[in-house]
PDB file of C-alpha atoms in Angstrom:
ATOM      1  CA  MET A  16     -44.384 -30.576 -24.219  1.00 50.00           C
ATOM      2  CA  ILE A  17     -42.181 -27.526 -24.703  1.00 49.00           C
ATOM      3  CA  LEU A  18     -38.467 -27.541 -25.474  1.00 55.00           C
ATOM      4  CA  ASN A  19     -37.419 -25.109 -22.768  1.00 58.00           C
ATOM      5  CA  LYS A  20     -33.898 -23.710 -22.519  1.00 59.00           C
ATOM      6  CA  GLY A  21     -34.943 -20.682 -20.484  1.00 60.00           C
ATOM      7  CA  THR A  22     -35.915 -22.268 -17.170  1.00 78.00           C
ATOM      8  CA  ASN A  23     -33.812 -21.720 -14.056  1.00 93.00           C
ATOM      9  CA  LYS A  24     -35.038 -24.895 -12.351  1.00 96.00           C
ATOM     10  CA  ILE A  25     -34.395 -28.582 -12.852  1.00 97.00           C
ATOM     11  CA  VAL A  26     -35.398 -31.825 -11.144  1.00 98.00           C
ATOM     12  CA  PHE A  27     -32.683 -34.456 -11.386  1.00 98.00           C
ATOM     13  CA  ILE A  28     -33.275 -38.210 -11.160  1.00 98.00           C
ATOM     14  CA  THR A  29     -31.201 -41.113 -12.378  1.00 97.00           C
ATOM     15  CA  ASP A  30     -31.140 -44.837 -13.073  1.00 95.00           C
ATOM     16  CA  THR A  31     -34.847 -45.445 -13.570  1.00 94.00           C
ATOM     17  CA  HIS A  32     -34.028 -48.841 -15.158  1.00 93.00           C
ATOM     18  CA  ILE A  33     -37.425 -49.182 -16.829  1.00 92.00           C
ATOM     19  CA  THR A  34     -38.216 -52.870 -17.207  1.00 87.00           C
ATOM     20  CA  THR A  35     -41.121 -55.296 -17.201  1.00 87.00           C
ATOM     21  CA  SER A  36     -39.531 -57.879 -14.932  1.00 82.00           C
ATOM     22  CA  ALA A  37     -36.950 -58.005 -12.176  1.00 79.00           C
ATOM     23  CA  PRO A  38     -35.796 -61.306 -10.645  1.00 74.00           C
ATOM     24  CA  PHE A  39     -35.454 -59.995  -7.106  1.00 77.00           C
ATOM     25  CA  ARG A  40     -38.798 -58.182  -6.935  1.00 81.00           C
ATOM     26  CA  VAL A  41     -42.426 -59.162  -6.504  1.00 81.00           C
ATOM     27  CA  GLY A  42     -45.440 -57.396  -7.952  1.00 82.00           C
ATOM     28  CA  ASP A  43     -45.230 -55.270 -11.098  1.00 88.00           C
ATOM     29  CA  PRO A  44     -41.832 -53.527 -11.356  1.00 88.00           C
ATOM     30  CA  LEU A  45     -42.937 -51.521 -14.391  1.00 91.00           C
ATOM     31  CA  LEU A  46     -45.972 -50.133 -12.587  1.00 92.00           C
ATOM     32  CA  ASP A  47     -43.844 -49.334  -9.532  1.00 92.00           C
ATOM     33  CA  VAL A  48     -41.210 -47.334 -11.389  1.00 93.00           C
ATOM     34  CA  ILE A  49     -43.734 -45.570 -13.638  1.00 95.00           C
ATOM     35  CA  SER A  50     -45.649 -44.396 -10.562  1.00 95.00           C
ATOM     36  CA  LYS A  51     -42.419 -42.868  -9.214  1.00 96.00           C
ATOM     37  CA  LEU A  52     -41.619 -41.256 -12.551  1.00 97.00           C
ATOM     38  CA  ASP A  53     -45.164 -39.898 -12.659  1.00 97.00           C
ATOM     39  CA  TYR A  54     -44.652 -38.286  -9.240  1.00 98.00           C
ATOM     40  CA  VAL A  55     -41.373 -36.690 -10.325  1.00 98.00           C
ATOM     41  CA  ILE A  56     -42.929 -35.200 -13.453  1.00 97.00           C
ATOM     42  CA  GLU A  57     -45.936 -33.880 -11.541  1.00 97.00           C
ATOM     43  CA  PHE A  58     -43.582 -32.254  -9.019  1.00 98.00           C
ATOM     44  CA  ALA A  59     -41.436 -30.720 -11.776  1.00 97.00           C
ATOM     45  CA  ASN A  60     -44.531 -29.309 -13.496  1.00 96.00           C
ATOM     46  CA  SER A  61     -45.656 -27.711 -10.230  1.00 96.00           C
ATOM     47  CA  LYS A  62     -42.259 -26.005  -9.920  1.00 96.00           C
ATOM     48  CA  ASP A  63     -42.084 -24.997 -13.592  1.00 95.00           C
ATOM     49  CA  ALA A  64     -38.901 -27.093 -13.805  1.00 96.00           C
ATOM     50  CA  VAL A  65     -37.420 -29.385 -16.430  1.00 97.00           C
ATOM     51  CA  VAL A  66     -36.654 -33.016 -15.589  1.00 97.00           C
ATOM     52  CA  VAL A  67     -33.065 -34.167 -16.191  1.00 98.00           C
ATOM     53  CA  ILE A  68     -32.195 -37.898 -16.123  1.00 98.00           C
ATOM     54  CA  GLY A  69     -28.657 -39.121 -15.447  1.00 97.00           C
ATOM     55  CA  GLY A  70     -28.672 -42.250 -17.591  1.00 94.00           C
ATOM     56  CA  ASP A  71     -29.870 -45.853 -17.466  1.00 95.00           C
ATOM     57  CA  ILE A  72     -33.398 -44.833 -18.324  1.00 95.00           C
ATOM     58  CA  PHE A  73     -33.959 -48.402 -19.500  1.00 93.00           C
ATOM     59  CA  ASP A  74     -32.678 -51.564 -17.853  1.00 91.00           C
ATOM     60  CA  LYS A  75     -31.511 -53.003 -21.185  1.00 89.00           C
ATOM     61  CA  SER A  76     -30.575 -51.641 -24.591  1.00 90.00           C
ATOM     62  CA  THR A  77     -33.968 -52.797 -25.874  1.00 90.00           C
ATOM     63  CA  VAL A  78     -37.032 -53.304 -23.713  1.00 90.00           C
ATOM     64  CA  PRO A  79     -40.498 -54.733 -24.429  1.00 90.00           C
ATOM     65  CA  TYR A  80     -42.878 -52.412 -26.243  1.00 90.00           C
ATOM     66  CA  GLU A  81     -45.086 -52.384 -23.145  1.00 92.00           C
ATOM     67  CA  ALA A  82     -42.310 -50.705 -21.156  1.00 92.00           C
ATOM     68  CA  TYR A  83     -41.411 -48.267 -23.922  1.00 93.00           C
ATOM     69  CA  THR A  84     -45.039 -47.206 -24.370  1.00 93.00           C
ATOM     70  CA  ALA A  85     -45.511 -46.679 -20.639  1.00 94.00           C
ATOM     71  CA  VAL A  86     -42.412 -44.476 -20.490  1.00 94.00           C
ATOM     72  CA  CYS A  87     -43.458 -42.403 -23.488  1.00 94.00           C
ATOM     73  CA  GLU A  88     -46.947 -41.838 -22.108  1.00 95.00           C
ATOM     74  CA  THR A  89     -45.514 -40.746 -18.773  1.00 96.00           C
ATOM     75  CA  LEU A  90     -42.775 -38.478 -20.142  1.00 96.00           C
ATOM     76  CA  ARG A  91     -45.260 -36.727 -22.402  1.00 95.00           C
ATOM     77  CA  LYS A  92     -47.037 -35.459 -19.286  1.00 96.00           C
ATOM     78  CA  ALA A  93     -44.059 -33.201 -18.586  1.00 96.00           C
ATOM     79  CA  LYS A  94     -44.602 -29.507 -19.230  1.00 94.00           C
ATOM     80  CA  TYR A  95     -41.100 -29.273 -20.685  1.00 94.00           C
ATOM     81  CA  THR A  96     -39.446 -32.054 -22.656  1.00 95.00           C
ATOM     82  CA  PRO A  97     -37.110 -33.895 -20.251  1.00 96.00           C
ATOM     83  CA  TRP A  98     -33.380 -34.005 -20.958  1.00 97.00           C
ATOM     84  CA  ALA A  99     -31.287 -37.137 -20.549  1.00 97.00           C
ATOM     85  CA  ILE A 100     -27.918 -38.728 -21.095  1.00 96.00           C
ATOM     86  CA  LYS A 101     -27.409 -42.371 -21.965  1.00 93.00           C
ATOM     87  CA  GLY A 102     -26.093 -44.845 -19.414  1.00 93.00           C
ATOM     88  CA  ASN A 103     -24.317 -48.156 -19.834  1.00 92.00           C
ATOM     89  CA  HIS A 104     -27.614 -50.090 -19.646  1.00 91.00           C
ATOM     90  CA  ASP A 105     -29.109 -47.917 -22.390  1.00 90.00           C
ATOM     91  CA  GLN A 106     -26.356 -48.986 -24.775  1.00 85.00           C
ATOM     92  CA  LEU A 107     -25.785 -52.194 -26.701  1.00 86.00           C
ATOM     93  CA  PHE A 108     -22.447 -53.645 -25.599  1.00 80.00           C
ATOM     94  CA  ARG A 109     -21.516 -50.183 -24.242  1.00 75.00           C
ATOM     95  CA  CYS A 110     -20.699 -49.115 -27.797  1.00 79.00           C
ATOM     96  CA  ASP A 111     -21.756 -45.774 -29.303  1.00 81.00           C
ATOM     97  CA  ASP A 112     -21.807 -47.336 -32.776  1.00 81.00           C
ATOM     98  CA  ASN A 113     -24.817 -49.458 -31.750  1.00 83.00           C
ATOM     99  CA  ASP A 114     -26.950 -46.589 -30.451  1.00 83.00           C
ATOM    100  CA  LYS A 115     -29.385 -46.699 -33.387  1.00 85.00           C
ATOM    101  CA  LYS A 116     -30.367 -50.209 -32.322  1.00 87.00           C
ATOM    102  CA  THR A 117     -31.517 -49.143 -28.859  1.00 90.00           C
ATOM    103  CA  THR A 118     -34.827 -48.167 -27.308  1.00 88.00           C
ATOM    104  CA  LEU A 119     -33.377 -44.916 -25.986  1.00 89.00           C
ATOM    105  CA  TYR A 120     -32.388 -43.867 -29.499  1.00 87.00           C
ATOM    106  CA  ASN A 121     -36.052 -44.107 -30.528  1.00 90.00           C
ATOM    107  CA  ALA A 122     -37.079 -41.991 -27.544  1.00 91.00           C
ATOM    108  CA  PHE A 123     -34.601 -39.310 -28.590  1.00 91.00           C
ATOM    109  CA  LYS A 124     -35.581 -39.542 -32.250  1.00 91.00           C
ATOM    110  CA  LEU A 125     -39.305 -39.167 -31.508  1.00 89.00           C
ATOM    111  CA  GLY A 126     -38.681 -36.187 -29.232  1.00 91.00           C
ATOM    112  CA  VAL A 127     -39.935 -37.866 -26.080  1.00 93.00           C
ATOM    113  CA  LEU A 128     -36.557 -36.985 -24.553  1.00 95.00           C
ATOM    114  CA  CYS A 129     -33.903 -34.440 -25.480  1.00 95.00           C
ATOM    115  CA  GLU A 130     -30.412 -35.914 -25.596  1.00 96.00           C
ATOM    116  CA  LEU A 131     -27.809 -33.861 -23.782  1.00 96.00           C
ATOM    117  CA  LYS A 132     -24.854 -34.289 -26.148  1.00 95.00           C
ATOM    118  CA  GLU A 133     -23.117 -30.927 -25.758  1.00 95.00           C
ATOM    119  CA  PRO A 134     -23.114 -27.911 -23.416  1.00 96.00           C
ATOM    120  CA  THR A 135     -26.532 -26.274 -23.607  1.00 94.00           C
ATOM    121  CA  ASP A 136     -27.289 -22.745 -22.395  1.00 94.00           C
ATOM    122  CA  PHE A 137     -30.455 -22.500 -20.301  1.00 94.00           C
ATOM    123  CA  GLY A 138     -30.134 -18.786 -19.666  1.00 92.00           C
ATOM    124  CA  GLU A 139     -29.322 -18.807 -15.959  1.00 94.00           C
ATOM    125  CA  PHE A 140     -26.942 -21.755 -16.243  1.00 95.00           C
ATOM    126  CA  VAL A 141     -25.246 -24.146 -18.667  1.00 96.00           C
ATOM    127  CA  LEU A 142     -26.188 -27.826 -18.677  1.00 96.00           C
ATOM    128  CA  THR A 143     -23.306 -29.981 -19.899  1.00 97.00           C
ATOM    129  CA  PRO A 144     -22.415 -33.686 -20.340  1.00 97.00           C
ATOM    130  CA  ASP A 145     -18.696 -32.888 -20.766  1.00 95.00           C
ATOM    131  CA  LYS A 146     -16.677 -33.842 -17.694  1.00 92.00           C
ATOM    132  CA  SER A 147     -13.733 -31.796 -18.989  1.00 90.00           C
ATOM    133  CA  LEU A 148     -15.133 -28.763 -17.218  1.00 93.00           C
ATOM    134  CA  ILE A 149     -14.137 -25.230 -18.151  1.00 92.00           C
ATOM    135  CA  ASN A 150     -14.718 -21.903 -16.424  1.00 94.00           C
ATOM    136  CA  ARG A 151     -17.777 -20.003 -17.649  1.00 95.00           C
ATOM    137  CA  ASP A 152     -19.476 -16.674 -17.066  1.00 94.00           C
ATOM    138  CA  LYS A 153     -22.458 -18.385 -15.439  1.00 95.00           C
ATOM    139  CA  PRO A 154     -23.083 -21.428 -13.189  1.00 97.00           C
ATOM    140  CA  GLN A 155     -22.858 -24.839 -14.822  1.00 97.00           C
ATOM    141  CA  ILE A 156     -24.395 -28.232 -14.135  1.00 98.00           C
ATOM    142  CA  LEU A 157     -22.512 -31.340 -15.235  1.00 97.00           C
ATOM    143  CA  VAL A 158     -24.704 -34.410 -15.721  1.00 98.00           C
ATOM    144  CA  TYR A 159     -22.670 -37.582 -16.093  1.00 97.00           C
ATOM    145  CA  HIS A 160     -23.175 -41.337 -15.810  1.00 97.00           C
ATOM    146  CA  GLY A 161     -20.234 -42.513 -13.767  1.00 95.00           C
ATOM    147  CA  PHE A 162     -18.750 -43.390 -10.395  1.00 94.00           C
ATOM    148  CA  LEU A 163     -16.756 -40.808  -8.463  1.00 94.00           C
ATOM    149  CA  ASN A 164     -13.078 -41.763  -8.393  1.00 92.00           C
ATOM    150  CA  VAL A 165     -13.823 -45.469  -8.983  1.00 90.00           C
ATOM    151  CA  LYS A 166     -12.549 -46.886 -12.268  1.00 88.00           C
ATOM    152  CA  ASP A 167     -15.196 -48.159 -14.684  1.00 88.00           C
ATOM    153  CA  GLY A 168     -13.902 -47.143 -18.084  1.00 88.00           C
ATOM    154  CA  LYS A 169     -15.586 -44.006 -19.370  1.00 90.00           C
ATOM    155  CA  HIS A 170     -18.177 -44.325 -16.602  1.00 92.00           C
ATOM    156  CA  THR A 171     -15.944 -42.594 -14.085  1.00 93.00           C
ATOM    157  CA  VAL A 172     -15.419 -39.023 -12.918  1.00 94.00           C
ATOM    158  CA  PHE A 173     -12.083 -38.446 -11.260  1.00 92.00           C
ATOM    159  CA  ILE A 174     -11.288 -35.725  -8.763  1.00 89.00           C
ATOM    160  CA  ASP A 175      -8.716 -34.396 -11.247  1.00 87.00           C
ATOM    161  CA  ASP A 176     -11.534 -33.790 -13.763  1.00 86.00           C
ATOM    162  CA  LEU A 177     -12.964 -31.221 -11.356  1.00 90.00           C
ATOM    163  CA  ALA A 178      -9.722 -29.520 -10.412  1.00 86.00           C
ATOM    164  CA  GLY A 179      -9.117 -25.888 -11.325  1.00 88.00           C
ATOM    165  CA  VAL A 180     -12.784 -24.991 -11.859  1.00 94.00           C
ATOM    166  CA  THR A 181     -13.760 -21.672 -10.281  1.00 95.00           C
ATOM    167  CA  THR A 182     -17.223 -21.375 -11.822  1.00 96.00           C
ATOM    168  CA  PRO A 183     -20.013 -22.449  -9.430  1.00 97.00           C
ATOM    169  CA  THR A 184     -20.618 -26.035 -10.555  1.00 97.00           C
ATOM    170  CA  LEU A 185     -22.948 -28.870  -9.671  1.00 97.00           C
ATOM    171  CA  VAL A 186     -21.878 -32.387 -10.657  1.00 97.00           C
ATOM    172  CA  LEU A 187     -24.882 -34.720 -10.842  1.00 98.00           C
ATOM    173  CA  LEU A 188     -23.856 -38.346 -11.204  1.00 97.00           C
ATOM    174  CA  GLY A 189     -25.797 -41.415 -12.222  1.00 96.00           C
ATOM    175  CA  HIS A 190     -24.532 -45.021 -12.415  1.00 93.00           C
ATOM    176  CA  ASP A 191     -23.935 -45.405  -8.660  1.00 91.00           C
ATOM    177  CA  HIS A 192     -27.169 -46.736  -7.152  1.00 91.00           C
ATOM    178  CA  VAL A 193     -26.135 -45.835  -3.625  1.00 89.00           C
ATOM    179  CA  GLU A 194     -26.958 -42.471  -2.069  1.00 92.00           C
ATOM    180  CA  TYR A 195     -24.066 -40.460  -0.627  1.00 93.00           C
ATOM    181  CA  GLU A 196     -23.733 -37.149   1.140  1.00 94.00           C
ATOM    182  CA  PRO A 197     -22.840 -34.263  -1.218  1.00 96.00           C
ATOM    183  CA  VAL A 198     -19.114 -33.704  -1.655  1.00 94.00           C
ATOM    184  CA  THR A 199     -17.657 -30.224  -2.171  1.00 93.00           C
ATOM    185  CA  LEU A 200     -14.437 -29.930  -4.161  1.00 91.00           C
ATOM    186  CA  GLY A 201     -13.472 -26.287  -4.600  1.00 91.00           C
ATOM    187  CA  ALA A 202     -16.231 -24.626  -6.631  1.00 94.00           C
ATOM    188  CA  CYS A 203     -17.818 -28.020  -7.429  1.00 96.00           C
ATOM    189  CA  THR A 204     -20.432 -29.860  -5.396  1.00 96.00           C
ATOM    190  CA  VAL A 205     -21.000 -33.494  -6.326  1.00 97.00           C
ATOM    191  CA  TYR A 206     -24.393 -35.134  -5.827  1.00 98.00           C
ATOM    192  CA  ARG A 207     -24.971 -38.898  -5.965  1.00 97.00           C
ATOM    193  CA  ILE A 208     -28.614 -39.393  -5.045  1.00 96.00           C
ATOM    194  CA  GLY A 209     -28.837 -43.086  -5.983  1.00 94.00           C
ATOM    195  CA  SER A 210     -31.124 -44.926  -8.358  1.00 94.00           C
ATOM    196  CA  LEU A 211     -34.841 -44.264  -8.640  1.00 93.00           C
ATOM    197  CA  PHE A 212     -35.381 -47.977  -9.237  1.00 90.00           C
ATOM    198  CA  ARG A 213     -34.335 -50.544  -6.640  1.00 85.00           C
ATOM    199  CA  ASN A 214     -33.750 -54.057  -7.896  1.00 76.00           C
ATOM    200  CA  ARG A 215     -31.304 -56.070  -5.822  1.00 69.00           C
ATOM    201  CA  ARG A 216     -32.116 -56.814  -2.188  1.00 58.00           C
ATOM    202  CA  VAL A 217     -29.154 -55.236  -0.404  1.00 61.00           C
ATOM    203  CA  GLU A 218     -28.824 -52.915   2.586  1.00 62.00           C
ATOM    204  CA  THR A 219     -29.056 -49.782   0.434  1.00 65.00           C
ATOM    205  CA  SER A 220     -32.404 -50.963  -0.956  1.00 71.00           C
ATOM    206  CA  ASP A 221     -34.079 -49.958   2.291  1.00 77.00           C
ATOM    207  CA  ARG A 222     -33.607 -46.291   1.415  1.00 83.00           C
ATOM    208  CA  ASN A 223     -36.366 -44.255  -0.171  1.00 88.00           C
ATOM    209  CA  PRO A 224     -35.627 -43.156  -3.760  1.00 94.00           C
ATOM    210  CA  LYS A 225     -34.646 -39.488  -4.119  1.00 96.00           C
ATOM    211  CA  MET A 226     -34.782 -36.616  -6.566  1.00 98.00           C
ATOM    212  CA  LEU A 227     -32.741 -33.417  -6.504  1.00 98.00           C
ATOM    213  CA  TYR A 228     -34.465 -30.064  -6.966  1.00 98.00           C
ATOM    214  CA  VAL A 229     -32.173 -27.298  -8.222  1.00 98.00           C
ATOM    215  CA  GLU A 230     -32.921 -23.618  -8.671  1.00 97.00           C
ATOM    216  CA  VAL A 231     -30.403 -21.115 -10.013  1.00 96.00           C
ATOM    217  CA  SER A 232     -30.786 -17.527  -8.814  1.00 92.00           C
ATOM    218  CA  ASP A 233     -28.326 -14.617  -8.969  1.00 91.00           C
ATOM    219  CA  GLY A 234     -25.526 -16.923 -10.002  1.00 92.00           C
ATOM    220  CA  LYS A 235     -26.054 -19.286  -7.062  1.00 94.00           C
ATOM    221  CA  PHE A 236     -27.522 -22.751  -6.634  1.00 96.00           C
ATOM    222  CA  ILE A 237     -30.387 -23.551  -4.308  1.00 96.00           C
ATOM    223  CA  THR A 238     -30.661 -27.321  -3.896  1.00 97.00           C
ATOM    224  CA  GLU A 239     -32.945 -29.700  -2.033  1.00 97.00           C
ATOM    225  CA  ILE A 240     -32.901 -33.499  -1.950  1.00 97.00           C
ATOM    226  CA  LEU A 241     -36.447 -34.836  -1.746  1.00 97.00           C
ATOM    227  CA  GLU A 242     -37.908 -38.296  -1.265  1.00 96.00           C
ATOM    228  CA  VAL A 243     -39.978 -39.917  -3.984  1.00 96.00           C
ATOM    229  CA  PRO A 244     -42.889 -41.907  -2.508  1.00 93.00           C
ATOM    230  CA  ALA A 245     -42.347 -45.629  -3.005  1.00 90.00           C
ATOM    231  CA  LYS A 246     -43.184 -48.968  -1.446  1.00 86.00           C
ATOM    232  CA  PRO A 247     -40.923 -50.067   1.424  1.00 85.00           C
ATOM    233  CA  ALA A 248     -38.283 -52.643   0.580  1.00 82.00           C
ATOM    234  CA  THR A 249     -40.088 -55.271   2.658  1.00 81.00           C
ATOM    235  CA  GLU A 250     -43.012 -55.138   0.207  1.00 83.00           C
ATOM    236  CA  ILE A 251     -41.144 -55.279  -3.085  1.00 84.00           C
ATOM    237  CA  PHE A 252     -38.367 -57.837  -2.630  1.00 81.00           C
ATOM    238  CA  ARG A 253     -38.517 -61.595  -2.617  1.00 72.00           C
ATOM    239  CA  GLU A 254     -37.401 -63.357   0.520  1.00 63.00           C
ATOM    240  CA  THR A 255     -33.839 -64.481  -0.055  1.00 52.00           C
ATOM    241  CA  VAL A 256     -31.821 -67.246   1.489  1.00 45.00           C
ATOM    242  CA  GLY A 257     -28.843 -66.100   3.518  1.00 46.00           C
ATOM    243  CA  LYS A 258     -27.591 -62.555   3.898  1.00 42.00           C
ATOM    244  CA  SER A 259     -27.193 -61.750   0.226  1.00 44.00           C
ATOM    245  CA  ASP A 260     -28.765 -62.426  -3.139  1.00 43.00           C
ATOM    246  CA  LYS A 261     -25.304 -63.205  -4.487  1.00 44.00           C
ATOM    247  CA  VAL A 262     -24.055 -66.752  -4.710  1.00 41.00           C
ATOM    248  CA  GLU A 263     -21.265 -67.347  -2.220  1.00 42.00           C
ATOM    249  CA  GLU A 264     -17.954 -68.401  -3.723  1.00 46.00           C
ATOM    250  CA  SER A 265     -17.924 -71.592  -1.671  1.00 46.00           C
ATOM    251  CA  ASP A 266     -21.366 -72.590  -2.978  1.00 54.00           C
ATOM    252  CA  TYR A 267     -20.275 -71.902  -6.531  1.00 56.00           C
ATOM    253  CA  VAL A 268     -17.199 -74.105  -6.170  1.00 60.00           C
ATOM    254  CA  ALA A 269     -19.258 -76.831  -4.528  1.00 62.00           C
ATOM    255  CA  LEU A 270     -21.779 -76.785  -7.354  1.00 60.00           C
ATOM    256  CA  LEU A 271     -19.018 -77.087  -9.942  1.00 62.00           C
ATOM    257  CA  SER A 272     -17.586 -80.007  -8.032  1.00 65.00           C
ATOM    258  CA  GLU A 273     -20.941 -81.789  -8.031  1.00 62.00           C
ATOM    259  CA  LEU A 274     -21.391 -81.191 -11.758  1.00 63.00           C
ATOM    260  CA  LYS A 275     -17.931 -82.616 -12.471  1.00 64.00           C
ATOM    261  CA  ARG A 276     -18.818 -85.779 -10.554  1.00 65.00           C
ATOM    262  CA  VAL A 277     -21.742 -86.515 -12.866  1.00 61.00           C
ATOM    263  CA  ASN A 278     -19.392 -88.023 -15.511  1.00 59.00           C
ATOM    264  CA  GLY A 279     -22.031 -88.446 -18.186  1.00 57.00           C
ATOM    265  CA  GLU A 280     -24.609 -89.998 -15.876  1.00 57.00           C
ATOM    266  CA  ASP A 281     -28.292 -89.309 -16.499  1.00 57.00           C
ATOM    267  CA  VAL A 282     -28.778 -86.992 -13.515  1.00 59.00           C
ATOM    268  CA  ASP A 283     -31.247 -84.120 -13.480  1.00 65.00           C
ATOM    269  CA  LEU A 284     -30.277 -80.579 -12.551  1.00 68.00           C
ATOM    270  CA  LEU A 285     -32.440 -80.336  -9.449  1.00 65.00           C
ATOM    271  CA  SER A 286     -30.893 -83.420  -7.909  1.00 66.00           C
ATOM    272  CA  VAL A 287     -27.467 -81.816  -8.255  1.00 65.00           C
ATOM    273  CA  VAL A 288     -28.643 -78.458  -6.860  1.00 66.00           C
ATOM    274  CA  SER A 289     -30.367 -80.187  -3.941  1.00 63.00           C
ATOM    275  CA  LYS A 290     -26.991 -81.420  -2.701  1.00 61.00           C
ATOM    276  CA  ILE A 291     -25.815 -77.826  -2.344  1.00 58.00           C
ATOM    277  CA  ALA A 292     -28.858 -75.646  -1.689  1.00 60.00           C
ATOM    278  CA  GLU A 293     -31.649 -75.666   0.871  1.00 57.00           C
ATOM    279  CA  ALA A 294     -35.002 -77.241   0.069  1.00 56.00           C
ATOM    280  CA  ARG A 295     -36.806 -73.940  -0.495  1.00 56.00           C
ATOM    281  CA  VAL A 296     -34.154 -72.879  -3.008  1.00 61.00           C
ATOM    282  CA  CYS A 297     -34.770 -76.083  -4.960  1.00 61.00           C
ATOM    283  CA  GLU A 298     -38.514 -75.467  -4.800  1.00 61.00           C
ATOM    284  CA  TYR A 299     -38.029 -71.948  -6.113  1.00 62.00           C
ATOM    285  CA  ILE A 300     -35.881 -73.138  -9.036  1.00 67.00           C
ATOM    286  CA  GLU A 301     -38.410 -75.845  -9.835  1.00 64.00           C
ATOM    287  CA  SER A 302     -41.271 -73.335  -9.836  1.00 62.00           C
ATOM    288  CA  MET A 303     -39.307 -71.058 -12.185  1.00 62.00           C
ATOM    289  CA  LEU A 304     -38.692 -73.949 -14.556  1.00 62.00           C
ATOM    290  CA  ASN A 305     -42.386 -74.835 -14.510  1.00 61.00           C
ATOM    291  CA  GLU A 306     -43.559 -71.235 -14.993  1.00 56.00           C
ATOM    292  CA  SER A 307     -41.277 -70.740 -17.976  1.00 54.00           C
ATOM    293  CA  LYS A 308     -42.204 -74.163 -19.348  1.00 48.00           C
ATOM    294  CA  ILE A 309     -38.529 -75.142 -19.463  1.00 52.00           C
ATOM    295  CA  LYS A 310     -37.937 -78.843 -19.049  1.00 49.00           C
ATOM    296  CA  ASN A 311     -35.651 -79.995 -16.271  1.00 48.00           C
ATOM    297  CA  VAL A 312     -32.109 -80.367 -17.609  1.00 49.00           C
ATOM    298  CA  HIS A 313     -30.664 -83.897 -17.773  1.00 47.00           C
TER     299      HIS A 313
END
C-alpha cells in the first residue's frame, strides 16, 4: 500500500462494525461485512481513490483475532493506505486515555490504517477531522463520527459548527446508521450515507449499504452515492417476534413483576419467562442456553 496525499478522489464508507457474531443475524456476519469491504476497496482501486472510513470500524473496542486478521488482510489490498477516524465503538468506555488498549490502535500502529487526527493536505483538497471548520484556499472534507444536530456528547455536529464557512465543504458523518438525503447549509453539504454493516432488524435495515465516491476537480466536488452489493435483509436477519427486536416496556415491567413474586422459591428462569413470552421465544432462549452450555438459572 502507498501513503497517498496527492489523490483527488476518495471513497467514503462508515460504521463497518467488524465482528464475529451478531445476535440479530444469521450466517457469518464477519464474512458478510468483509465481502462488502472487499468490494469497496476493489472499486476504490479501480478509480485510483483512497478509502476513508468514518468511525466504528470495529463493533467493540477489542475484537477476536479472527476478525482483526480478516480486516488487516482486506485493507492491505487497497492501493493506497485507507484513512480512518475512531468511533465510539472503537473506544474503550469512550475515553481517549484507553486508546492503546483497543484493536483500532493496533491497526493504526501497524500502518494498516492511517489515523486522521489533524487537517491533512491532499493537494486538491484538505481532509480534516476538526468540526471547528475554517475557511481555506481549497475545498475541504470534514470526516466526523457524530449525529447532525442531535445531542450525543462529542459525537454530535451542530448546525452552528458549520456556520460562516465559505470554502466549498463536504461534511461526511458516521455514527448515524440511517441514510438521509444530503443537506446543504451554505457552502457545506452534509452526507449521512448510513452504516455499511446492518445488525438490528428495523425498517432501515431493508436498505442496501452505500458508499460515497468523491472527486475534486477545479475547486469543485463531484459526488456519487453508490450501492454496495449485499444480501437482502430477509436473508440475514433472524425472524423476530412482534414488530421490533426491542423489548416492550410493558413486557419488561411484567417480567420484573414475575421475578418479584418468586420470593426465594426454587423456580427456573424459563418457567418465569414462559409466563410472559410466547412459546417460540422460550424455545429460542433455551436453545441459546444449551448452545452456550450455560445451565438454566434457578
